[in-house]
XYZ file of C-alpha atoms in Angstrom:
722
model
C -206.216 240.524 42.370
C -202.914 239.218 43.612
C -200.624 241.966 44.744
C -197.237 242.656 46.149
C -196.592 245.558 48.507
C -194.423 248.302 47.158
C -191.987 247.752 50.003
C -191.117 244.259 48.737
C -187.921 243.568 46.806
C -188.003 244.955 43.284
C -185.991 244.350 40.145
C -185.228 246.347 37.024
C -184.561 244.678 33.684
C -184.388 240.892 34.069
C -182.910 238.611 31.430
C -184.819 235.452 30.550
C -182.508 232.551 29.765
C -183.490 230.704 32.939
C -187.050 231.869 33.500
C -189.561 234.652 32.933
C -187.813 237.890 32.078
C -188.793 241.439 31.165
C -188.619 240.732 27.435
C -190.979 237.759 27.910
C -193.570 240.040 29.503
C -193.217 242.665 26.762
C -193.157 240.170 23.899
C -196.183 238.217 25.125
C -198.274 241.376 25.494
C -197.187 243.077 22.266
C -197.661 239.908 20.205
C -201.130 239.302 21.654
C -202.255 242.901 21.050
C -200.815 243.025 17.511
C -202.442 239.761 16.474
C -205.778 240.812 17.950
C -205.703 244.176 16.162
C -204.540 242.945 12.762
C -206.933 240.009 12.530
C -209.980 241.876 13.887
C -209.731 244.908 11.565
C -212.287 244.511 8.771
C -212.335 247.735 6.787
C -214.623 248.860 3.984
C -213.755 248.367 0.324
C -211.263 251.075 -0.770
C -211.698 253.412 -3.736
C -211.151 251.788 -7.172
C -207.693 253.299 -7.779
C -206.332 252.583 -4.295
C -202.986 250.777 -4.294
C -202.188 247.906 -1.965
C -199.729 250.119 -0.081
C -202.357 252.847 0.382
C -204.848 250.279 1.666
C -202.208 248.926 4.060
C -201.520 252.466 5.328
C -205.231 252.939 6.000
C -205.329 249.664 7.880
C -202.261 250.683 9.918
C -203.918 254.015 10.770
C -206.998 252.208 12.028
C -204.777 249.791 13.922
C -203.300 252.764 15.810
C -206.804 254.054 16.563
C -207.728 250.606 17.848
C -204.625 250.478 20.045
C -205.674 253.739 21.628
C -209.371 252.900 22.004
C -210.405 249.278 21.316
C -213.846 250.001 22.726
C -214.407 252.584 19.976
C -213.854 249.924 17.340
C -216.220 247.642 19.259
C -218.934 250.314 19.143
C -218.373 250.867 15.407
C -218.563 247.120 14.717
C -221.779 246.919 16.726
C -223.286 249.796 14.765
C -222.398 248.161 11.444
C -223.891 244.891 12.660
C -227.048 246.827 13.500
C -227.276 248.263 9.963
C -226.636 244.849 8.393
C -229.357 243.216 10.462
C -231.895 245.905 9.560
C -231.084 245.341 5.878
C -231.448 241.571 6.241
C -234.872 242.032 7.827
C -235.928 244.362 5.010
C -235.028 241.720 2.400
C -236.732 238.926 4.322
C -239.887 240.994 4.766
C -239.809 241.516 0.999
C -239.644 237.775 0.358
C -235.976 237.770 -0.732
C -233.449 235.352 0.728
C -230.629 237.460 2.156
C -227.824 236.896 4.645
C -225.877 239.033 7.098
C -222.762 238.447 5.004
C -224.455 239.923 1.926
C -225.661 242.886 3.997
C -222.174 243.565 5.328
C -220.678 243.189 1.858
C -222.992 245.763 0.294
C -222.806 248.227 3.200
C -218.990 248.153 3.109
C -218.976 249.224 -0.552
C -218.611 245.756 -2.017
C -221.180 246.402 -4.763
C -220.906 249.236 -7.286
C -223.541 250.184 -9.844
C -222.225 251.174 -13.275
C -224.646 253.251 -15.334
C -224.231 254.750 -18.768
C -223.133 258.042 -17.267
C -222.089 257.289 -13.684
C -220.688 254.738 -11.248
C -220.974 254.620 -7.447
C -221.244 252.184 -4.510
C -224.646 251.113 -3.203
C -225.867 249.895 0.170
C -228.138 246.950 0.939
C -231.161 249.265 0.978
C -230.192 250.585 -2.471
C -229.892 247.014 -3.757
C -233.291 246.126 -2.337
C -234.870 248.940 -4.323
C -232.970 248.006 -7.508
C -233.949 244.339 -7.169
C -237.596 245.286 -6.673
C -237.357 247.420 -9.845
C -235.935 244.333 -11.620
C -232.799 246.265 -12.575
C -230.404 244.001 -10.668
C -230.389 240.213 -10.398
C -229.817 238.568 -7.024
C -227.277 236.107 -8.452
C -224.895 239.007 -9.142
C -223.656 238.901 -5.542
C -224.254 235.415 -4.145
C -222.512 234.297 -0.926
C -220.091 232.225 -3.043
C -219.001 235.299 -5.030
C -218.579 237.274 -1.831
C -216.574 234.455 -0.247
C -214.278 234.457 -3.275
C -213.368 238.098 -2.600
C -212.923 237.764 1.161
C -209.353 237.173 2.288
C -209.878 235.602 5.702
C -206.470 234.254 6.765
C -207.149 230.982 8.565
C -203.579 230.508 9.730
C -203.417 234.025 11.197
C -206.760 233.522 12.965
C -205.660 230.161 14.368
C -202.377 231.628 15.603
C -204.281 234.544 17.168
C -206.684 232.199 18.970
C -203.803 230.071 20.284
C -201.736 233.077 21.387
C -204.707 234.850 23.001
C -205.857 231.689 24.753
C -202.343 230.990 25.986
C -201.966 234.553 27.294
C -205.323 234.585 29.129
C -204.681 231.173 30.699
C -201.199 232.289 31.775
C -202.674 235.288 33.571
C -205.429 233.201 35.167
C -202.903 230.629 36.337
C -200.799 233.342 37.976
C -203.838 234.797 39.743
C -205.035 231.380 40.915
C -201.608 230.704 42.388
C -201.445 234.246 43.870
C -198.493 235.323 41.726
C -198.268 238.963 40.703
C -198.998 240.142 37.154
C -197.946 243.464 35.643
C -200.107 246.396 34.543
C -198.993 245.730 30.961
C -200.479 242.234 31.153
C -203.622 243.604 32.781
C -204.002 246.154 29.969
C -203.585 243.379 27.411
C -206.369 241.356 29.048
C -208.667 244.414 28.847
C -207.721 244.820 25.197
C -208.539 241.181 24.444
C -212.002 241.592 26.013
C -212.887 244.306 23.489
C -211.442 242.542 20.465
C -213.408 239.381 21.278
C -216.607 241.448 21.179
C -215.520 243.138 17.932
C -214.836 239.745 16.372
C -218.348 238.619 17.280
C -219.918 241.722 15.729
C -217.832 241.442 12.542
C -217.955 237.649 12.288
C -220.057 237.735 9.090
C -218.286 240.733 7.524
C -215.997 239.829 4.583
C -212.376 240.683 5.310
C -209.939 242.750 3.231
C -212.123 242.942 0.118
C -210.090 244.928 -2.391
C -212.108 244.560 -5.603
C -215.896 245.201 -5.519
C -218.556 243.511 -7.631
C -219.636 245.856 -10.452
C -223.267 245.570 -11.570
C -224.064 247.161 -14.939
C -227.437 248.827 -15.561
C -228.119 250.011 -19.093
C -229.566 253.444 -18.354
C -228.593 256.870 -17.093
C -228.892 258.019 -13.493
C -231.823 260.241 -14.419
C -233.494 257.322 -16.186
C -232.954 255.073 -13.187
C -234.508 257.609 -10.860
C -237.439 258.066 -13.238
C -238.189 254.335 -12.959
C -238.664 254.744 -9.217
C -242.170 256.132 -9.656
C -243.767 258.434 -7.108
C -240.868 258.264 -4.655
C -238.915 260.741 -6.803
C -240.900 263.693 -8.168
C -238.121 265.389 -10.151
C -235.546 262.809 -11.432
C -233.478 265.410 -13.268
C -233.041 267.523 -10.156
C -232.410 264.511 -7.940
C -229.687 263.268 -10.317
C -227.588 266.358 -9.603
C -228.751 267.724 -6.240
C -227.810 264.929 -3.883
C -225.417 265.033 -0.931
C -224.418 261.546 0.284
C -225.556 259.137 -2.440
C -227.179 259.417 -5.894
C -229.801 256.970 -4.583
C -230.295 258.673 -1.252
C -234.064 258.617 -1.656
C -233.809 254.886 -0.952
C -231.049 255.185 1.657
C -229.536 258.546 2.575
C -226.873 256.887 4.755
C -228.464 258.484 7.786
C -228.024 258.531 10.711
C -224.309 259.004 10.285
C -221.569 260.454 12.491
C -219.717 261.875 9.488
C -222.890 263.558 8.269
C -224.025 264.971 11.603
C -220.724 265.922 13.209
C -217.811 265.405 10.842
C -218.522 268.421 8.680
C -218.082 270.653 11.753
C -214.764 269.141 12.852
C -211.569 270.927 11.789
C -209.776 267.647 11.030
C -212.201 266.645 8.251
C -211.142 267.711 4.737
C -214.036 269.385 2.925
C -213.164 267.412 -0.230
C -214.061 264.245 1.666
C -217.653 265.497 1.799
C -217.968 266.245 -1.927
C -220.125 264.283 -4.384
C -217.073 262.880 -6.181
C -215.731 261.532 -2.870
C -219.052 259.823 -2.080
C -218.937 258.035 -5.450
C -215.557 256.468 -4.691
C -216.255 254.510 -1.515
C -218.073 254.316 1.804
C -215.830 255.797 4.471
C -214.800 253.654 7.419
C -215.830 256.345 9.902
C -219.521 256.106 9.083
C -220.791 255.635 12.629
C -224.560 255.273 13.007
C -226.382 254.820 16.305
C -227.121 251.329 17.533
C -230.438 249.770 16.653
C -232.981 249.711 19.454
C -232.159 246.172 20.374
C -232.102 244.980 23.963
C -229.638 242.143 23.335
C -227.144 244.177 21.274
C -227.240 247.180 23.598
C -226.714 245.098 26.707
C -224.004 243.025 25.020
C -221.977 246.147 24.228
C -222.685 247.684 27.622
C -221.505 244.567 29.481
C -218.326 244.332 27.401
C -217.457 248.008 27.853
C -218.104 247.797 31.600
C -216.006 244.638 31.757
C -213.266 246.503 29.877
C -213.207 249.185 32.574
C -213.575 246.653 35.393
C -210.427 244.814 34.269
C -208.401 247.972 34.925
C -210.073 248.560 38.293
C -209.237 244.974 39.293
C -205.581 246.016 39.334
C -206.241 248.132 42.441
C -203.601 246.373 44.537
C -200.944 245.817 41.876
C -197.533 246.950 43.046
C -196.049 250.116 41.478
C -192.535 251.609 41.654
C -193.862 254.499 43.734
C -196.905 255.197 45.885
C -197.761 258.222 43.707
C -197.993 256.062 40.579
C -200.268 253.620 42.343
C -202.535 256.449 43.508
C -202.765 257.984 40.027
C -203.481 254.532 38.554
C -206.326 253.991 41.002
C -207.824 257.401 40.282
C -207.592 256.926 36.505
C -209.048 253.420 36.458
C -211.977 254.413 38.654
C -212.614 257.458 36.456
C -212.360 255.287 33.342
C -215.003 252.939 34.678
C -217.137 255.901 35.742
C -216.914 257.457 32.274
C -218.114 254.199 30.707
C -221.081 254.266 33.076
C -221.682 257.939 32.219
C -221.595 257.191 28.489
C -224.294 254.542 28.779
C -226.334 256.742 31.099
C -226.265 259.577 28.540
C -227.106 257.163 25.727
C -230.049 255.710 27.656
C -231.319 259.164 28.637
C -231.247 260.554 25.096
C -232.748 257.345 23.726
C -235.625 257.600 26.199
C -236.153 261.250 25.263
C -236.288 260.433 21.534
C -238.580 257.493 22.148
C -241.057 259.774 23.901
C -240.879 262.136 20.910
C -241.315 259.082 18.595
C -238.285 259.890 16.443
C -237.808 257.188 13.767
C -234.473 255.426 13.304
C -234.033 257.033 9.865
C -234.777 260.582 11.042
C -232.794 260.725 14.239
C -229.278 262.090 14.299
C -226.247 259.893 14.951
C -225.143 262.447 17.522
C -227.723 264.974 18.669
C -226.557 268.395 19.944
C -227.175 267.394 23.561
C -225.264 264.156 23.024
C -222.452 266.077 21.329
C -222.042 268.374 24.328
C -222.062 265.572 26.869
C -219.851 263.303 24.750
C -217.331 266.128 24.273
C -216.807 266.398 28.034
C -216.523 262.631 28.381
C -214.175 262.426 25.382
C -211.557 264.942 26.547
C -211.392 263.492 30.057
C -211.288 260.007 28.620
C -208.374 260.803 26.266
C -206.259 262.131 29.123
C -206.952 259.020 31.209
C -206.252 256.653 28.302
C -202.917 258.352 27.639
C -201.809 257.661 31.184
C -203.108 254.085 31.162
C -201.279 253.414 27.897
C -197.949 254.878 29.038
C -197.803 253.752 32.676
C -197.611 249.966 31.983
C -194.402 250.488 29.981
C -192.943 253.002 32.440
C -193.690 250.619 35.314
C -191.456 247.939 33.756
C -188.421 249.843 35.060
C -189.090 248.404 38.510
C -191.196 245.300 39.108
C -191.666 243.166 42.215
C -189.700 239.927 42.299
C -192.991 237.997 42.236
C -193.685 239.350 38.737
C -190.801 237.227 37.424
C -191.883 234.028 39.149
C -193.236 231.276 36.909
C -196.334 229.326 37.837
C -195.972 225.595 38.169
C -198.025 223.351 35.956
C -199.291 219.878 36.839
C -196.487 218.099 38.706
C -196.298 214.610 40.160
C -195.869 214.132 43.943
C -192.385 213.178 45.039
C -193.836 210.423 47.236
C -195.542 208.653 44.354
C -195.164 204.876 43.982
C -192.327 203.623 41.797
C -193.386 203.982 38.186
C -193.830 200.980 35.953
C -191.842 201.238 32.744
C -193.897 200.965 29.606
C -191.268 199.372 27.419
C -192.408 200.500 24.009
C -190.692 198.932 21.021
C -188.647 201.181 18.770
C -191.303 200.718 16.071
C -193.842 202.453 18.341
C -191.790 205.617 18.918
C -192.516 208.925 17.217
C -190.093 209.209 14.265
C -190.464 213.015 14.038
C -188.815 214.778 17.022
C -190.440 217.963 18.311
C -188.347 221.180 18.094
C -187.376 222.047 21.700
C -188.299 225.736 21.344
C -191.809 224.835 20.174
C -192.300 222.318 22.979
C -191.096 224.809 25.603
C -193.327 227.584 24.192
C -196.508 225.515 24.440
C -195.669 223.840 27.764
C -197.191 226.491 30.107
C -200.548 226.323 28.340
C -200.678 222.524 28.088
C -199.557 222.104 31.703
C -202.414 224.314 32.801
C -204.863 222.255 30.711
C -203.223 218.950 31.721
C -202.635 218.001 28.071
C -199.346 216.380 28.996
C -198.471 214.753 25.675
C -199.590 217.619 23.408
C -196.193 219.428 23.530
C -194.592 216.229 22.193
C -196.749 216.377 19.060
C -197.610 220.067 18.583
C -195.311 220.249 15.555
C -197.238 217.431 13.883
C -200.565 219.206 14.492
C -199.137 222.320 12.802
C -197.657 220.302 9.922
C -200.985 218.564 9.375
C -202.990 221.812 9.462
C -200.657 223.565 6.999
C -200.640 220.520 4.700
C -204.430 220.247 4.504
C -204.811 224.022 4.106
C -202.398 224.037 1.151
C -204.034 220.914 -0.288
C -207.474 222.521 -0.138
C -206.572 226.012 -1.331
C -203.661 225.396 -3.745
C -203.021 221.772 -4.766
C -206.619 220.561 -5.236
C -207.737 223.567 -7.361
C -204.550 223.448 -9.466
C -204.642 219.714 -10.206
C -208.399 219.680 -10.779
C -208.214 222.581 -13.236
C -205.397 220.894 -15.205
C -206.545 217.259 -15.068
C -210.291 217.881 -15.460
C -210.577 221.246 -17.235
C -213.862 220.353 -18.925
C -215.483 219.343 -15.629
C -213.915 221.432 -12.858
C -213.750 224.577 -15.001
C -217.532 224.596 -15.509
C -218.372 224.279 -11.832
C -219.792 227.336 -10.031
C -217.736 228.641 -7.119
C -219.893 226.806 -4.561
C -219.314 223.428 -6.247
C -215.586 224.121 -6.623
C -215.420 224.799 -2.890
C -217.146 221.502 -2.132
C -214.956 219.645 -4.652
C -211.759 220.880 -2.998
C -213.095 219.957 0.453
C -213.965 216.433 -0.721
C -210.445 215.979 -2.131
C -208.974 217.036 1.214
C -211.332 214.691 3.053
C -210.405 211.832 0.689
C -206.675 212.294 1.302
C -207.088 212.553 5.081
C -209.404 209.554 5.460
C -207.147 207.386 3.305
C -204.024 208.372 5.235
C -205.617 208.035 8.691
C -207.063 204.619 7.858
C -203.747 203.292 6.583
C -201.830 204.822 9.509
C -204.228 203.300 12.047
C -203.942 199.875 10.410
C -200.150 200.143 10.529
C -200.159 201.043 14.260
C -202.493 198.125 15.004
C -200.217 195.803 13.035
C -196.912 196.763 14.693
C -198.269 197.111 18.260
C -197.948 193.547 19.515
C -199.038 194.344 23.081
C -202.565 195.528 22.286
C -204.266 192.158 22.650
C -203.024 191.656 26.217
C -203.671 195.171 27.584
C -205.779 195.689 30.721
C -208.599 198.215 31.067
C -206.115 200.624 32.627
C -203.689 200.296 29.733
C -206.517 200.718 27.243
C -207.583 204.012 28.823
C -204.153 205.533 29.525
C -201.878 203.586 27.230
C -199.725 205.869 25.127
C -197.088 205.410 22.424
C -195.202 207.987 20.407
C -196.363 206.524 17.087
C -200.000 206.497 18.191
C -199.649 210.085 19.385
C -198.275 211.067 15.971
C -201.319 209.617 14.184
C -203.578 211.386 16.691
C -201.738 214.688 16.063
C -202.132 214.435 12.292
C -205.841 213.800 12.828
C -206.104 216.792 15.187
C -204.467 219.046 12.583
C -207.026 217.935 10.013
C -209.924 218.667 12.351
C -208.529 222.137 13.123
C -208.665 222.758 9.374
C -212.128 221.173 9.234
C -213.522 223.460 11.955
C -212.084 226.530 10.221
C -213.606 225.550 6.861
C -217.002 224.784 8.417
C -217.075 228.140 10.209
C -216.040 230.032 7.070
C -218.630 228.239 4.911
C -221.393 227.547 7.412
C -224.202 228.327 4.975
C -222.755 225.898 2.412
C -221.701 223.021 4.671
C -224.344 223.284 7.390
C -224.453 222.978 11.165
C -224.196 219.163 11.132
C -220.732 219.204 9.541
C -219.603 221.877 12.009
C -220.890 219.844 14.958
C -219.048 216.751 13.714
C -215.818 218.723 13.243
C -216.015 220.291 16.727
C -216.725 216.960 18.421
C -213.927 215.197 16.547
C -211.467 217.996 17.365
C -212.432 217.885 21.043
C -211.817 214.138 21.205
C -208.487 214.475 19.382
C -207.200 217.299 21.615
C -208.409 215.853 24.925
C -206.790 212.566 23.983
C -203.424 214.210 24.704
C -204.231 213.987 28.421
C -203.330 211.141 27.527
C -206.666 209.385 27.582
C -208.322 206.895 25.232
C -205.522 206.712 22.629
C -206.048 202.923 22.414
C -209.644 203.507 21.351
C -208.756 206.527 19.223
C -206.502 204.444 16.977
C -209.101 201.694 16.675
C -211.904 204.196 16.173
C -209.969 205.712 13.243
C -210.930 202.614 11.252
C -214.415 204.110 10.811
C -212.721 206.353 8.224
C -212.430 203.332 5.888
C -215.864 204.263 4.541
C -215.063 207.954 3.944
C -213.001 207.536 0.720
C -215.985 205.680 -0.786
C -218.321 208.526 0.263
C -216.063 211.003 -1.549
C -215.817 208.816 -4.664
C -219.619 208.598 -4.770
C -219.832 212.407 -4.588
C -217.171 212.868 -7.312
C -219.026 210.487 -9.672
C -222.249 212.460 -9.211
C -220.518 215.723 -10.132
C -218.846 214.067 -13.145
C -222.248 212.942 -14.531
C -221.510 209.295 -13.710
C -224.607 208.777 -11.564
C -226.049 205.301 -12.129
C -222.900 204.026 -13.855
C -221.572 200.548 -13.108
C -218.637 202.073 -11.267
C -220.933 204.070 -9.001
C -223.188 201.083 -8.314
C -220.203 198.936 -7.260
C -218.840 201.807 -5.185
C -222.286 202.317 -3.632
C -222.560 198.700 -2.554
C -219.095 198.813 -1.024
C -219.998 202.108 0.661
C -223.153 200.737 2.297
C -221.391 197.595 3.516
C -218.282 199.456 4.736
C -220.296 202.214 6.405
C -222.522 199.723 8.226
C -219.613 197.514 9.316
C -217.086 200.224 10.245
C -219.169 203.100 11.549
C -222.260 201.409 12.952
C -221.167 197.943 14.081
C -217.470 198.528 14.827
C -218.055 202.038 16.164
C -220.909 200.929 18.443
C -218.862 198.026 19.790
C -215.893 200.295 20.618
C -218.218 202.825 22.260
C -219.723 200.182 24.550
C -216.321 198.761 25.527
C -215.010 202.271 26.122
C -217.986 203.102 28.355
C -217.336 199.922 30.335
C -213.669 200.803 30.918
C -214.559 204.381 31.895
C -217.055 203.051 34.440
C -214.344 200.808 35.875
C -211.874 203.708 36.029
C -214.314 206.006 37.813
C -214.695 203.384 40.551
C -211.011 202.443 40.798
C -209.771 202.796 44.425
C -206.243 204.104 43.753
C -204.593 205.617 40.675
C -201.311 204.170 39.429
C -198.372 205.556 37.474
C -196.682 204.690 34.203
C -193.450 205.824 32.604
C -193.846 206.235 28.856
C -191.060 206.123 26.295
C -192.274 208.074 23.283
C -189.204 209.207 21.320
C -185.653 207.920 20.761
C -184.235 211.371 21.560
C -186.358 212.303 24.625
C -186.512 211.231 28.256
C -189.445 209.020 29.351
C -192.617 210.765 30.517
C -194.113 209.807 33.901
C -197.871 210.291 34.237
C -200.558 209.425 36.750
C -203.609 207.403 35.729
C -206.625 209.578 36.445
C -210.149 209.805 35.053
C -211.644 213.223 35.945
C -215.419 213.139 35.622
C -215.453 216.003 33.117
C -212.950 214.253 30.833
C -214.756 210.927 30.970
C -218.119 212.646 30.439
C -216.791 214.661 27.475
C -215.496 211.531 25.774
C -218.698 209.603 26.420
C -220.963 212.429 25.184
C -218.736 213.041 22.143
C -218.785 209.364 21.208
C -222.555 209.297 21.580
C -222.903 212.354 19.297
C -220.621 210.877 16.640
C -222.509 207.576 16.684
C -225.833 209.413 16.431
C -224.565 211.380 13.428
C -223.366 208.152 11.792
C -226.788 206.580 12.242
C -228.429 209.745 10.874
C -226.182 209.741 7.777
C -226.835 206.027 7.222
C -230.601 206.581 7.173
C -230.079 209.368 4.613
C -228.006 207.006 2.443
C -230.683 204.313 2.577
C -233.382 206.877 1.755
C -231.366 208.078 -1.263
C -230.983 204.513 -2.533
C -234.713 203.833 -2.123
C -235.609 207.016 -3.996
C -233.220 206.018 -6.774
C -234.785 202.520 -7.019
C -238.352 203.872 -6.904
C -237.611 206.448 -9.606
C -239.764 205.892 -12.760
C -236.599 205.903 -14.894
C -235.320 202.847 -12.985
């Protein structure tokens, strides 16, 4: 890692009006860590009487724990993922369709059973037994109902991804250019590594569920246990003499850290282990061992080792004093060694239990030998973590001058040929100026990625994303419920979700089509453009339309990821490909074709109308038949014929560009209030390949959807009723 000797010039607090200052370093790190912590925390359902403030306090307490040990949260998330997967397998082996999301939801206390004389939360294993006894129906907790209770904040997640990506790329850019980074930034990178792994483990877990689903069973606890047959010999005794769950014969919540160790720790309140406490909720500190899974175990081991290796990589970072550097080196090496020791102990005990053939349900979460070894590791680890947490802030009192240097993005050579002025008409300029602070904030990231025109339109991407999010989650449900109460109100949650998505798609496709037609109409120079101008031509108005489209596809990707089981992999693939094309177009590259290619959206409003008519019981009506004919003709003309033609012409121009002997330069005027932008015409192989592959995928999907449409029409014609 890049370093600066401690004898070099050093500075204390540095203001940041004219460059990178101390507050910039602190703010970037704190913001990244806070966003990672707050968005990754996915706690269990609280007790029924818990207030919002109490739940927030619990979340803040866990946030502090995560700040101190992000790898602990990673291990807990992995363990919960292990439990959820075992439950999913149990359901599938029993012939019941079950998802990881449903497993997580139940195991986090999202389902409560209400009997005549009792009420308590149940796990996935409990539900499996109750479903087999025909006491609970599967449709009581469908994925749609669970999704309705989850409060995944798309905007917060998007902002976290952008901020984290920007921070990591900033650090990589500094290292590539051999510019020093601080220990605070290094610690933030290590933190991000763990939270990425935690996000992966908790990807299917519903977030911030406050109200559980209550399933009523018309019997007493003793009666329920009596229905279980030979598994429970004395239902009356079992109904009163249980420790961790009234249904612990089906799942005793073992192995469990709280069960095996917590009762012996002085910090655990004995009331938290009472029967009444177990009926309220599943505690967040239930920490079972990981399932014997090669992939999961190695995934967590690699991430934890990478976490320690990030700290060790700061071996040569400059410190205010030689003593601080020496202590840092000792602590980071010990930290990495303790991670290795932890996995060595885990592997050794696991091998011992495997030889003894201890089942996963009988083994302890923390055996006595593990407890002794972990205790030694824990106390040494805490002391090291305290130093590693404090030192990065203490070290800010004196940093090398290189720490305040800013890395240069993509710059044009001074000896470049005289630029040609692209004299765009005023009608082709972007009418919405970008806020300077927003443009300057995104510049380092876009310079590193060579997305030169993205900072000029980042505000329009954000506006578009917020607009479509509000349209989908607020405006569409409100208007549909008031204008079509007899139709929309009777839809199940899954259909309402699809209805709102189709409204959003209808609005976007209509706007994009009209905007593209307007740009084609006012741009008088398009017909005479050369292959070079077609590939790299750029106007502010065209960039605005591209930005609004990119904002929609950001929303589209988020919705597809959140509702993957409902929308399917094909929709997600289309959204990812479209977003990639839209973002990479800010190179700038292919905007000429992007505007023309937007005309394929002329068929999308008709697709949505066809879907709406089906849901409104208008299938086979005259209106739908006319719309269907227009849809087939428009889809074939716009997506298949027009889209294929543009793809072939685009491929031809890319081939010409890849074999061009010398790149040229163009000066673009994009806004009435901004200086012209000078850019070099280049066609990197990866960019050209990405565009060509993406276009091929989109065209293949269009052909696939067209065959499905034709098949649907044939089935409708061949139907006996017709």
